[in-house]
């Protein structure tokens, strides 16, 4: 077992009366790919928002590379080496693809600028398969390519930990295979990945471990195959009255 | 002395709360940041002045006549001037910027008209300017009457918004326009109504204010600013918050005016505003946004 | 640097040289008009330096302009001129930093509201101070400065504001601002310290406003708070910048020239209805040319090329 990169403990966030994340705790080790699963509205995106600094937790601890980051502003967390994509893509609309990536390079850990940054931006766009559209505006890209662009922007931060919020959703089978390959290769390159996902094929083939949430709480953790067969997980996904059909899809 | 200052501060605070209630309707429901809001207050004050000194009609009658006119005028302004902006805006932020700009222009038009008619001089009229004794303190009858009327109007508005169908629709739009649309609330009409209602409220406040304050054509900006500060302090869209914040602001201002220096009242407003921004930017009763 | 950049540079230099020669060829009236246009050029360009990329409508231009003007009025007789300008810059930056730090970490509305009353606040504070401490409301500004000298100083300031705007556009700060303008959350997630960028830019933009006020003060021989903090100035700057277009550095000046001339005419023709006229002009601009002249031209060109591409 390698060193712990991310440690969450007692993480809680309320929206009015709703407890979206409820005393959640789990860890992610270096070089792992961990799947964060759960039915719709179970609080997965909220967890990522708490991690990356969009939201401030009401209670709980988040340790990332040994730093207590709960409640820190997002730019500080980003500079510590955590990057993310958004469930609904958010490209910087008036910036070209090239400039989108350059923002991550200029203000992330590398603070790269000038010719070196330009070259690196090009390399990152190539890496996600957008080599041909550097000068285009994000609005001219397909939805899938916008997702790729967002990934390249996240990679520009040179992250240790990458948070992917349903990054593989909505891809066709060929794109899905390429996407899975890309995520795997990023992991191979040393990036730890926390992945929110509904696509079961992707979870099975990518994740080393999974944690499952329901209504803000942790209900299971372990190897993907075990977790997906867990009775409580199946019940959470399929609803109380369903009989045991074995976890297979969401 | 302290009691007197507190009482007259409460009157002022009641006015601020009423003024802010209207603004919170316009901003919270119709999503219009109306910088010309205070101009309508001053216009109503001038109307009451004209009623009283020109045709010898009591400001109490003015209170019945002026707000409906302001309601109609505001409804017209919303439909003609602001709805095109609502239609054109892609996001809430875009609408905010557009409405700020458009109503900033409107501010100078309305102010210009009043300056052209009345000039920059200060006006006041003497209505019910008789001292009353309350628990040993002396209060002018017109102030007390204004406070009572403000309370009546405020309570009436509160009941109207919480107990009627239209009121519920208006509040629903304030919380979530998209969801409101889904449950078949006519968001456009509700917004127009809220904006017009805000106009009627500020006009009513203008009539009340004219009974006990001196005013001039340039005063609108200050009232707009104070109303905005109260709305932010109370938490946008929060009626009770606006009430508390309005009273607080009125009291503090009056204490500063009496015990420190009348030239520093706006500074006091800003000081309170700053404290709120630094300590509780979501407002006294508001919820955290992050 | 490409040939095109070099060519633009040469044209700019020639333009500045020509403008610098203006006081030798025009009469008094022409010079005062030129001073007016030049000061609004600095103000409007500085305004859009901040408000263009952040989309925060600042209504506080005259607060800083007035601070500059008052600084001159207070110190011009006692201190050397460069020192007066330095003090003006310092006072303006301190106020701007306080305002920026208090409001710019929150959403844009707070900033707008704060800036909306700022000029009035400063005006009342100055009035209070003058009445209670110095016991004089107005001040005479006795400075040994000719109109031509004022014009040249403003021209230098204009060159400076354009140069800085140009450099920001190519700097990290420029990229940060464009990202912030598009999506603040994403900008933060790219490691941008959004508040710091905004405050830095706000202070920078207000320094130009303060300096303009300081330089312009000797134009009035007498100033009082109502003259120095006249809200119409904030309003005029806003309209000019919007008419020209705030998303390009050269946009605002395209609004300044026609409107300065128009307002000159309106002020002479309808002195008592000036603010009504200006308000109406403004509303028309907001409705009909929301992206300014520059945006209008760009959109038209884009449509033309699109139509040609389709044909
Ligand atoms: N900013 C917010 N304000 C109020 N409620 C929120 C906010 N963000 C999330 N919620 C609520 O918190 C709950 C969890 O939402 P979240 O987006 O985290 O779910 P999720 O697991 O990501 O769902 P999905 O699979 O549909 O993406 C939901 O009920 C949602 O409505
Ligand atoms: Mg989600």
mmCIF file of C-alpha atoms in Angstrom, chain B:
data_model
loop_
_atom_site.group_PDB
_atom_site.id
_atom_site.type_symbol
_atom_site.label_atom_id
_atom_site.label_comp_id
_atom_site.label_asym_id
_atom_site.label_seq_id
_atom_site.Cartn_x
_atom_site.Cartn_y
_atom_site.Cartn_z
ATOM 1 C CA UNK B 1 -33.150 62.658 25.383
ATOM 2 C CA UNK B 2 -32.025 59.140 24.553
ATOM 3 C CA UNK B 3 -35.613 57.977 24.305
ATOM 4 C CA UNK B 4 -36.485 60.827 21.988
ATOM 5 C CA UNK B 5 -33.549 60.118 19.738
ATOM 6 C CA UNK B 6 -34.426 56.444 19.742
ATOM 7 C CA UNK B 7 -38.035 57.148 18.830
ATOM 8 C CA UNK B 8 -37.173 59.436 15.956
ATOM 9 C CA UNK B 9 -34.505 56.968 14.871
ATOM 10 C CA UNK B 10 -37.143 54.256 14.838
ATOM 11 C CA UNK B 11 -39.356 56.416 12.623
ATOM 12 C CA UNK B 12 -36.530 56.877 10.182
ATOM 13 C CA UNK B 13 -35.705 53.187 10.419
ATOM 14 C CA UNK B 14 -39.315 52.271 9.732
ATOM 15 C CA UNK B 15 -39.129 54.389 6.577
ATOM 16 C CA UNK B 16 -35.914 52.715 5.490
ATOM 17 C CA UNK B 17 -37.442 49.315 6.080
ATOM 18 C CA UNK B 18 -40.473 50.216 3.981
ATOM 19 C CA UNK B 19 -38.313 51.644 1.215
ATOM 20 C CA UNK B 20 -36.143 48.536 1.305
ATOM 21 C CA UNK B 21 -39.165 46.217 1.167
ATOM 22 C CA UNK B 22 -40.057 47.682 -2.197
ATOM 23 C CA UNK B 23 -36.524 47.353 -3.465
ATOM 24 C CA UNK B 24 -36.231 43.781 -2.298
ATOM 25 C CA UNK B 25 -39.354 43.032 -4.336
ATOM 26 C CA UNK B 26 -37.862 44.642 -7.415
ATOM 27 C CA UNK B 27 -34.447 43.084 -7.022
ATOM 28 C CA UNK B 28 -35.352 39.793 -5.394
ATOM 29 C CA UNK B 29 -38.331 38.965 -7.586
ATOM 30 C CA UNK B 30 -38.065 40.922 -10.823
ATOM 31 C CA UNK B 31 -34.236 40.661 -10.760
ATOM 32 C CA UNK B 32 -33.956 44.325 -11.609
ATOM 33 C CA UNK B 33 -31.288 46.298 -9.837
ATOM 34 C CA UNK B 34 -33.088 49.622 -9.949
ATOM 35 C CA UNK B 35 -30.739 52.552 -9.409
ATOM 36 C CA UNK B 36 -33.504 55.057 -10.132
ATOM 37 C CA UNK B 37 -35.534 53.682 -7.245
ATOM 38 C CA UNK B 38 -35.032 56.638 -4.904
ATOM 39 C CA UNK B 39 -36.038 59.103 -7.614
ATOM 40 C CA UNK B 40 -39.572 57.793 -7.418
ATOM 41 C CA UNK B 41 -39.522 58.433 -3.677
ATOM 42 C CA UNK B 42 -38.508 62.024 -4.211
ATOM 43 C CA UNK B 43 -41.055 62.421 -6.992
ATOM 44 C CA UNK B 44 -43.780 61.188 -4.650
ATOM 45 C CA UNK B 45 -42.571 63.588 -1.976
ATOM 46 C CA UNK B 46 -42.886 66.436 -4.456
ATOM 47 C CA UNK B 47 -46.335 65.210 -5.421
ATOM 48 C CA UNK B 48 -47.411 65.251 -1.773
ATOM 49 C CA UNK B 49 -45.935 68.731 -1.405
ATOM 50 C CA UNK B 50 -47.853 69.922 -4.409
ATOM 51 C CA UNK B 51 -51.077 68.361 -3.129
ATOM 52 C CA UNK B 52 -50.674 70.016 0.218
ATOM 53 C CA UNK B 53 -49.412 73.465 -0.703
ATOM 54 C CA UNK B 54 -50.823 73.682 -4.229
ATOM 55 C CA UNK B 55 -54.359 72.348 -3.913
ATOM 56 C CA UNK B 56 -54.593 72.075 -0.123
ATOM 57 C CA UNK B 57 -55.145 68.343 -0.041
ATOM 58 C CA UNK B 58 -53.867 66.406 2.966
ATOM 59 C CA UNK B 59 -50.862 64.136 2.431
ATOM 60 C CA UNK B 60 -53.088 61.359 3.751
ATOM 61 C CA UNK B 61 -55.156 61.729 0.624
ATOM 62 C CA UNK B 62 -51.896 61.846 -1.271
ATOM 63 C CA UNK B 63 -51.083 58.510 0.283
ATOM 64 C CA UNK B 64 -54.152 57.058 -1.370
ATOM 65 C CA UNK B 65 -53.685 58.721 -4.746
ATOM 66 C CA UNK B 66 -49.929 58.649 -5.348
ATOM 67 C CA UNK B 67 -49.028 54.953 -4.860
ATOM 68 C CA UNK B 68 -51.518 53.681 -7.469
ATOM 69 C CA UNK B 69 -50.083 56.188 -9.920
ATOM 70 C CA UNK B 70 -46.592 54.993 -9.094
ATOM 71 C CA UNK B 71 -47.773 51.416 -9.497
ATOM 72 C CA UNK B 72 -49.030 52.169 -13.002
ATOM 73 C CA UNK B 73 -45.903 54.119 -13.888
ATOM 74 C CA UNK B 74 -43.593 51.372 -12.641
ATOM 75 C CA UNK B 75 -45.615 48.735 -14.441
ATOM 76 C CA UNK B 76 -45.220 50.751 -17.619
ATOM 77 C CA UNK B 77 -41.502 51.232 -17.060
ATOM 78 C CA UNK B 78 -41.065 47.511 -16.547
ATOM 79 C CA UNK B 79 -43.039 46.552 -19.626
ATOM 80 C CA UNK B 80 -41.601 49.117 -21.992
ATOM 81 C CA UNK B 81 -38.086 49.675 -20.739
ATOM 82 C CA UNK B 82 -37.009 46.630 -18.798
ATOM 83 C CA UNK B 83 -38.735 43.675 -20.386
ATOM 84 C CA UNK B 84 -36.672 44.003 -23.585
ATOM 85 C CA UNK B 85 -33.592 43.700 -21.377
ATOM 86 C CA UNK B 86 -35.013 40.661 -19.611
ATOM 87 C CA UNK B 87 -35.668 39.061 -22.978
ATOM 88 C CA UNK B 88 -32.225 39.861 -24.292
ATOM 89 C CA UNK B 89 -30.271 38.777 -21.213
ATOM 90 C CA UNK B 90 -28.712 35.363 -21.483
ATOM 91 C CA UNK B 91 -27.826 35.057 -17.810
ATOM 92 C CA UNK B 92 -28.870 36.596 -14.543
ATOM 93 C CA UNK B 93 -25.594 38.488 -14.382
ATOM 94 C CA UNK B 94 -26.126 39.939 -17.833
ATOM 95 C CA UNK B 95 -29.564 41.172 -16.789
ATOM 96 C CA UNK B 96 -28.106 42.685 -13.673
ATOM 97 C CA UNK B 97 -25.543 44.670 -15.644
ATOM 98 C CA UNK B 98 -28.108 45.775 -18.222
ATOM 99 C CA UNK B 99 -30.634 46.818 -15.608
ATOM 100 C CA UNK B 100 -28.004 48.728 -13.667
ATOM 101 C CA UNK B 101 -27.085 50.653 -16.797
ATOM 102 C CA UNK B 102 -30.623 51.326 -17.971
ATOM 103 C CA UNK B 103 -31.898 52.463 -14.584
ATOM 104 C CA UNK B 104 -28.780 54.568 -14.070
ATOM 105 C CA UNK B 105 -29.778 56.414 -17.231
ATOM 106 C CA UNK B 106 -33.337 56.660 -15.967
ATOM 107 C CA UNK B 107 -32.042 58.136 -12.726
ATOM 108 C CA UNK B 108 -30.560 61.089 -14.553
ATOM 109 C CA UNK B 109 -33.701 61.593 -16.647
ATOM 110 C CA UNK B 110 -36.071 61.641 -13.664
ATOM 111 C CA UNK B 111 -33.682 63.694 -11.578
ATOM 112 C CA UNK B 112 -33.213 66.085 -14.472
ATOM 113 C CA UNK B 113 -36.962 66.552 -14.830
ATOM 114 C CA UNK B 114 -37.333 67.310 -11.124
ATOM 115 C CA UNK B 115 -34.383 69.687 -11.171
ATOM 116 C CA UNK B 116 -35.877 71.471 -14.142
ATOM 117 C CA UNK B 117 -39.187 71.904 -12.321
ATOM 118 C CA UNK B 118 -38.124 72.486 -8.726
ATOM 119 C CA UNK B 119 -34.456 73.425 -8.883
ATOM 120 C CA UNK B 120 -31.966 72.226 -6.299
ATOM 121 C CA UNK B 121 -33.498 73.947 -3.264
ATOM 122 C CA UNK B 122 -34.767 72.123 -0.183
ATOM 123 C CA UNK B 123 -38.502 71.850 0.432
ATOM 124 C CA UNK B 124 -40.699 70.952 3.328
ATOM 125 C CA UNK B 125 -44.217 71.657 4.484
ATOM 126 C CA UNK B 126 -45.685 71.748 7.905
ATOM 127 C CA UNK B 127 -48.291 69.068 8.453
ATOM 128 C CA UNK B 128 -49.311 67.943 11.948
ATOM 129 C CA UNK B 129 -46.150 69.514 13.297
ATOM 130 C CA UNK B 130 -47.390 69.337 16.870
ATOM 131 C CA UNK B 131 -45.360 67.832 19.676
ATOM 132 C CA UNK B 132 -46.742 64.795 21.486
ATOM 133 C CA UNK B 133 -45.631 63.517 24.880
ATOM 134 C CA UNK B 134 -44.907 59.789 25.048
ATOM 135 C CA UNK B 135 -43.430 58.366 28.252
ATOM 136 C CA UNK B 136 -41.792 61.670 28.950
ATOM 137 C CA UNK B 137 -40.301 62.034 25.487
ATOM 138 C CA UNK B 138 -41.424 64.564 22.909
ATOM 139 C CA UNK B 139 -42.191 63.326 19.419
ATOM 140 C CA UNK B 140 -43.665 65.236 16.505
ATOM 141 C CA UNK B 141 -47.114 63.948 15.628
ATOM 142 C CA UNK B 142 -46.257 63.745 11.921
ATOM 143 C CA UNK B 143 -43.330 61.426 12.633
ATOM 144 C CA UNK B 144 -45.423 59.176 14.770
ATOM 145 C CA UNK B 145 -48.189 59.071 12.189
ATOM 146 C CA UNK B 146 -45.656 58.235 9.482
ATOM 147 C CA UNK B 147 -44.291 55.385 11.581
ATOM 148 C CA UNK B 148 -47.746 53.988 12.290
ATOM 149 C CA UNK B 149 -48.685 54.158 8.619
ATOM 150 C CA UNK B 150 -45.389 52.511 7.641
ATOM 151 C CA UNK B 151 -46.123 49.667 10.025
ATOM 152 C CA UNK B 152 -49.652 49.282 8.658
ATOM 153 C CA UNK B 153 -48.410 49.218 5.065
ATOM 154 C CA UNK B 154 -45.584 46.815 5.938
ATOM 155 C CA UNK B 155 -47.853 44.390 7.757
ATOM 156 C CA UNK B 156 -50.412 44.606 4.973
ATOM 157 C CA UNK B 157 -47.729 43.766 2.427
ATOM 158 C CA UNK B 158 -46.474 40.879 4.506
ATOM 159 C CA UNK B 159 -49.943 39.395 4.821
ATOM 160 C CA UNK B 160 -50.584 39.969 1.146
ATOM 161 C CA UNK B 161 -47.417 38.143 0.171
ATOM 162 C CA UNK B 162 -47.868 35.225 2.539
ATOM 163 C CA UNK B 163 -51.631 34.727 2.523
ATOM 164 C CA UNK B 164 -52.746 35.259 -1.064
ATOM 165 C CA UNK B 165 -52.279 33.237 -4.227
ATOM 166 C CA UNK B 166 -50.625 36.079 -6.125
ATOM 167 C CA UNK B 167 -48.340 36.755 -3.168
ATOM 168 C CA UNK B 168 -47.285 33.133 -3.036
ATOM 169 C CA UNK B 169 -46.585 33.168 -6.771
ATOM 170 C CA UNK B 170 -44.455 36.281 -6.358
ATOM 171 C CA UNK B 171 -42.466 34.702 -3.544
ATOM 172 C CA UNK B 172 -42.013 31.522 -5.540
ATOM 173 C CA UNK B 173 -40.465 33.506 -8.376
ATOM 174 C CA UNK B 174 -38.061 35.071 -5.893
ATOM 175 C CA UNK B 175 -36.876 31.666 -4.765
ATOM 176 C CA UNK B 176 -36.560 29.961 -8.133
ATOM 177 C CA UNK B 177 -37.931 31.425 -11.369
ATOM 178 C CA UNK B 178 -37.338 28.246 -13.343
ATOM 179 C CA UNK B 179 -39.148 26.007 -10.890
ATOM 180 C CA UNK B 180 -41.923 28.591 -10.608
ATOM 181 C CA UNK B 181 -42.398 28.422 -14.365
ATOM 182 C CA UNK B 182 -42.674 24.643 -14.105
ATOM 183 C CA UNK B 183 -45.576 24.865 -11.675
ATOM 184 C CA UNK B 184 -47.405 27.119 -14.123
ATOM 185 C CA UNK B 185 -46.682 30.464 -12.505
ATOM 186 C CA UNK B 186 -46.579 33.248 -15.049
ATOM 187 C CA UNK B 187 -43.102 34.515 -14.207
ATOM 188 C CA UNK B 188 -43.316 37.543 -16.479
ATOM 189 C CA UNK B 189 -46.512 38.845 -14.974
ATOM 190 C CA UNK B 190 -45.344 38.077 -11.454
ATOM 191 C CA UNK B 191 -42.122 39.997 -12.128
ATOM 192 C CA UNK B 192 -43.967 42.965 -13.568
ATOM 193 C CA UNK B 193 -46.350 42.969 -10.596
ATOM 194 C CA UNK B 194 -43.491 42.775 -8.115
ATOM 195 C CA UNK B 195 -41.682 45.622 -9.826
ATOM 196 C CA UNK B 196 -44.825 47.759 -9.879
ATOM 197 C CA UNK B 197 -45.597 46.926 -6.271
ATOM 198 C CA UNK B 198 -42.078 47.994 -5.347
ATOM 199 C CA UNK B 199 -42.745 51.300 -7.119
ATOM 200 C CA UNK B 200 -46.002 51.786 -5.203
ATOM 201 C CA UNK B 201 -44.242 51.096 -1.915
ATOM 202 C CA UNK B 202 -41.449 53.555 -2.527
ATOM 203 C CA UNK B 203 -43.995 56.181 -3.561
ATOM 204 C CA UNK B 204 -45.936 55.590 -0.339
ATOM 205 C CA UNK B 205 -42.676 55.981 1.559
ATOM 206 C CA UNK B 206 -42.041 59.200 -0.332
ATOM 207 C CA UNK B 207 -45.354 60.653 0.793
ATOM 208 C CA UNK B 208 -44.667 59.613 4.377
ATOM 209 C CA UNK B 209 -41.120 60.959 4.322
ATOM 210 C CA UNK B 210 -42.316 64.311 2.979
ATOM 211 C CA UNK B 211 -44.461 64.744 6.103
ATOM 212 C CA UNK B 212 -41.448 65.093 8.368
ATOM 213 C CA UNK B 213 -38.223 65.532 6.384
ATOM 214 C CA UNK B 214 -36.929 68.303 4.193
ATOM 215 C CA UNK B 215 -36.030 67.038 0.754
ATOM 216 C CA UNK B 216 -34.642 68.191 -2.565
ATOM 217 C CA UNK B 217 -34.377 66.872 -6.095
ATOM 218 C CA UNK B 218 -30.959 65.340 -5.477
ATOM 219 C CA UNK B 219 -31.968 63.202 -2.526
ATOM 220 C CA UNK B 220 -33.021 60.127 -4.520
ATOM 221 C CA UNK B 221 -29.527 58.714 -4.852
ATOM 222 C CA UNK B 222 -29.047 58.659 -1.105
ATOM 223 C CA UNK B 223 -32.337 56.866 -0.553
ATOM 224 C CA UNK B 224 -31.513 54.337 -3.255
ATOM 225 C CA UNK B 225 -28.169 53.707 -1.649
ATOM 226 C CA UNK B 226 -29.659 53.257 1.802
ATOM 227 C CA UNK B 227 -32.342 50.953 0.483
ATOM 228 C CA UNK B 228 -29.693 48.875 -1.276
ATOM 229 C CA UNK B 229 -27.620 48.685 1.868
ATOM 230 C CA UNK B 230 -30.645 47.614 3.887
ATOM 231 C CA UNK B 231 -31.550 44.955 1.324
ATOM 232 C CA UNK B 232 -28.016 43.562 1.364
ATOM 233 C CA UNK B 233 -27.855 43.735 5.144
ATOM 234 C CA UNK B 234 -31.132 41.908 5.509
ATOM 235 C CA UNK B 235 -30.334 39.308 2.874
ATOM 236 C CA UNK B 236 -31.767 39.720 -0.634
ATOM 237 C CA UNK B 237 -35.445 38.783 -0.813
ATOM 238 C CA UNK B 238 -35.732 38.491 2.964
ATOM 239 C CA UNK B 239 -38.629 40.651 4.219
ATOM 240 C CA UNK B 240 -37.960 40.210 7.923
ATOM 241 C CA UNK B 241 -34.252 40.840 7.391
ATOM 242 C CA UNK B 242 -35.052 44.097 5.590
ATOM 243 C CA UNK B 243 -37.201 45.172 8.533
ATOM 244 C CA UNK B 244 -34.486 44.522 11.099
ATOM 245 C CA UNK B 245 -31.770 46.062 8.960
ATOM 246 C CA UNK B 246 -33.894 49.138 8.208
ATOM 247 C CA UNK B 247 -34.583 49.783 11.878
ATOM 248 C CA UNK B 248 -30.933 49.254 12.733
ATOM 249 C CA UNK B 249 -29.787 51.685 10.072
ATOM 250 C CA UNK B 250 -32.318 54.332 11.105
ATOM 251 C CA UNK B 251 -31.329 54.097 14.744
ATOM 252 C CA UNK B 252 -27.602 54.202 14.126
ATOM 253 C CA UNK B 253 -27.941 57.120 11.747
ATOM 254 C CA UNK B 254 -30.022 59.093 14.158
ATOM 255 C CA UNK B 255 -27.644 58.464 17.038
ATOM 256 C CA UNK B 256 -24.724 59.551 14.888
ATOM 257 C CA UNK B 257 -26.602 62.624 13.679
ATOM 258 C CA UNK B 258 -27.543 63.713 17.201
ATOM 259 C CA UNK B 259 -24.567 62.638 19.268
ATOM 260 C CA UNK B 260 -21.699 62.890 16.786
ATOM 261 C CA UNK B 261 -22.326 65.077 13.765
ATOM 262 C CA UNK B 262 -25.171 65.269 11.244
ATOM 263 C CA UNK B 263 -22.570 65.499 8.473
ATOM 264 C CA UNK B 264 -21.476 61.947 9.166
ATOM 265 C CA UNK B 265 -24.715 60.016 8.685
ATOM 266 C CA UNK B 266 -23.762 58.641 5.292
ATOM 267 C CA UNK B 267 -20.403 57.658 6.719
ATOM 268 C CA UNK B 268 -22.305 55.751 9.402
ATOM 269 C CA UNK B 269 -24.326 53.971 6.713
ATOM 270 C CA UNK B 270 -21.131 53.000 4.954
ATOM 271 C CA UNK B 271 -19.510 51.865 8.165
ATOM 272 C CA UNK B 272 -22.425 49.510 8.857
ATOM 273 C CA UNK B 273 -22.359 48.325 5.276
ATOM 274 C CA UNK B 274 -18.636 47.611 5.529
ATOM 275 C CA UNK B 275 -19.059 45.650 8.734
ATOM 276 C CA UNK B 276 -21.772 43.531 7.148
ATOM 277 C CA UNK B 277 -19.637 42.951 4.055
ATOM 278 C CA UNK B 278 -16.695 41.861 6.150
ATOM 279 C CA UNK B 279 -18.552 39.772 8.704
ATOM 280 C CA UNK B 280 -21.762 38.494 7.150
ATOM 281 C CA UNK B 281 -21.828 39.187 3.414
ATOM 282 C CA UNK B 282 -24.855 36.930 3.001
ATOM 283 C CA UNK B 283 -26.880 39.332 5.165
ATOM 284 C CA UNK B 284 -28.063 39.238 8.755
ATOM 285 C CA UNK B 285 -30.615 36.523 8.059
ATOM 286 C CA UNK B 286 -29.217 35.290 4.754
ATOM 287 C CA UNK B 287 -27.682 31.945 3.930
ATOM 288 C CA UNK B 288 -24.072 31.332 2.972
ATOM 289 C CA UNK B 289 -23.496 31.088 -0.755
ATOM 290 C CA UNK B 290 -20.266 29.143 -0.604
#
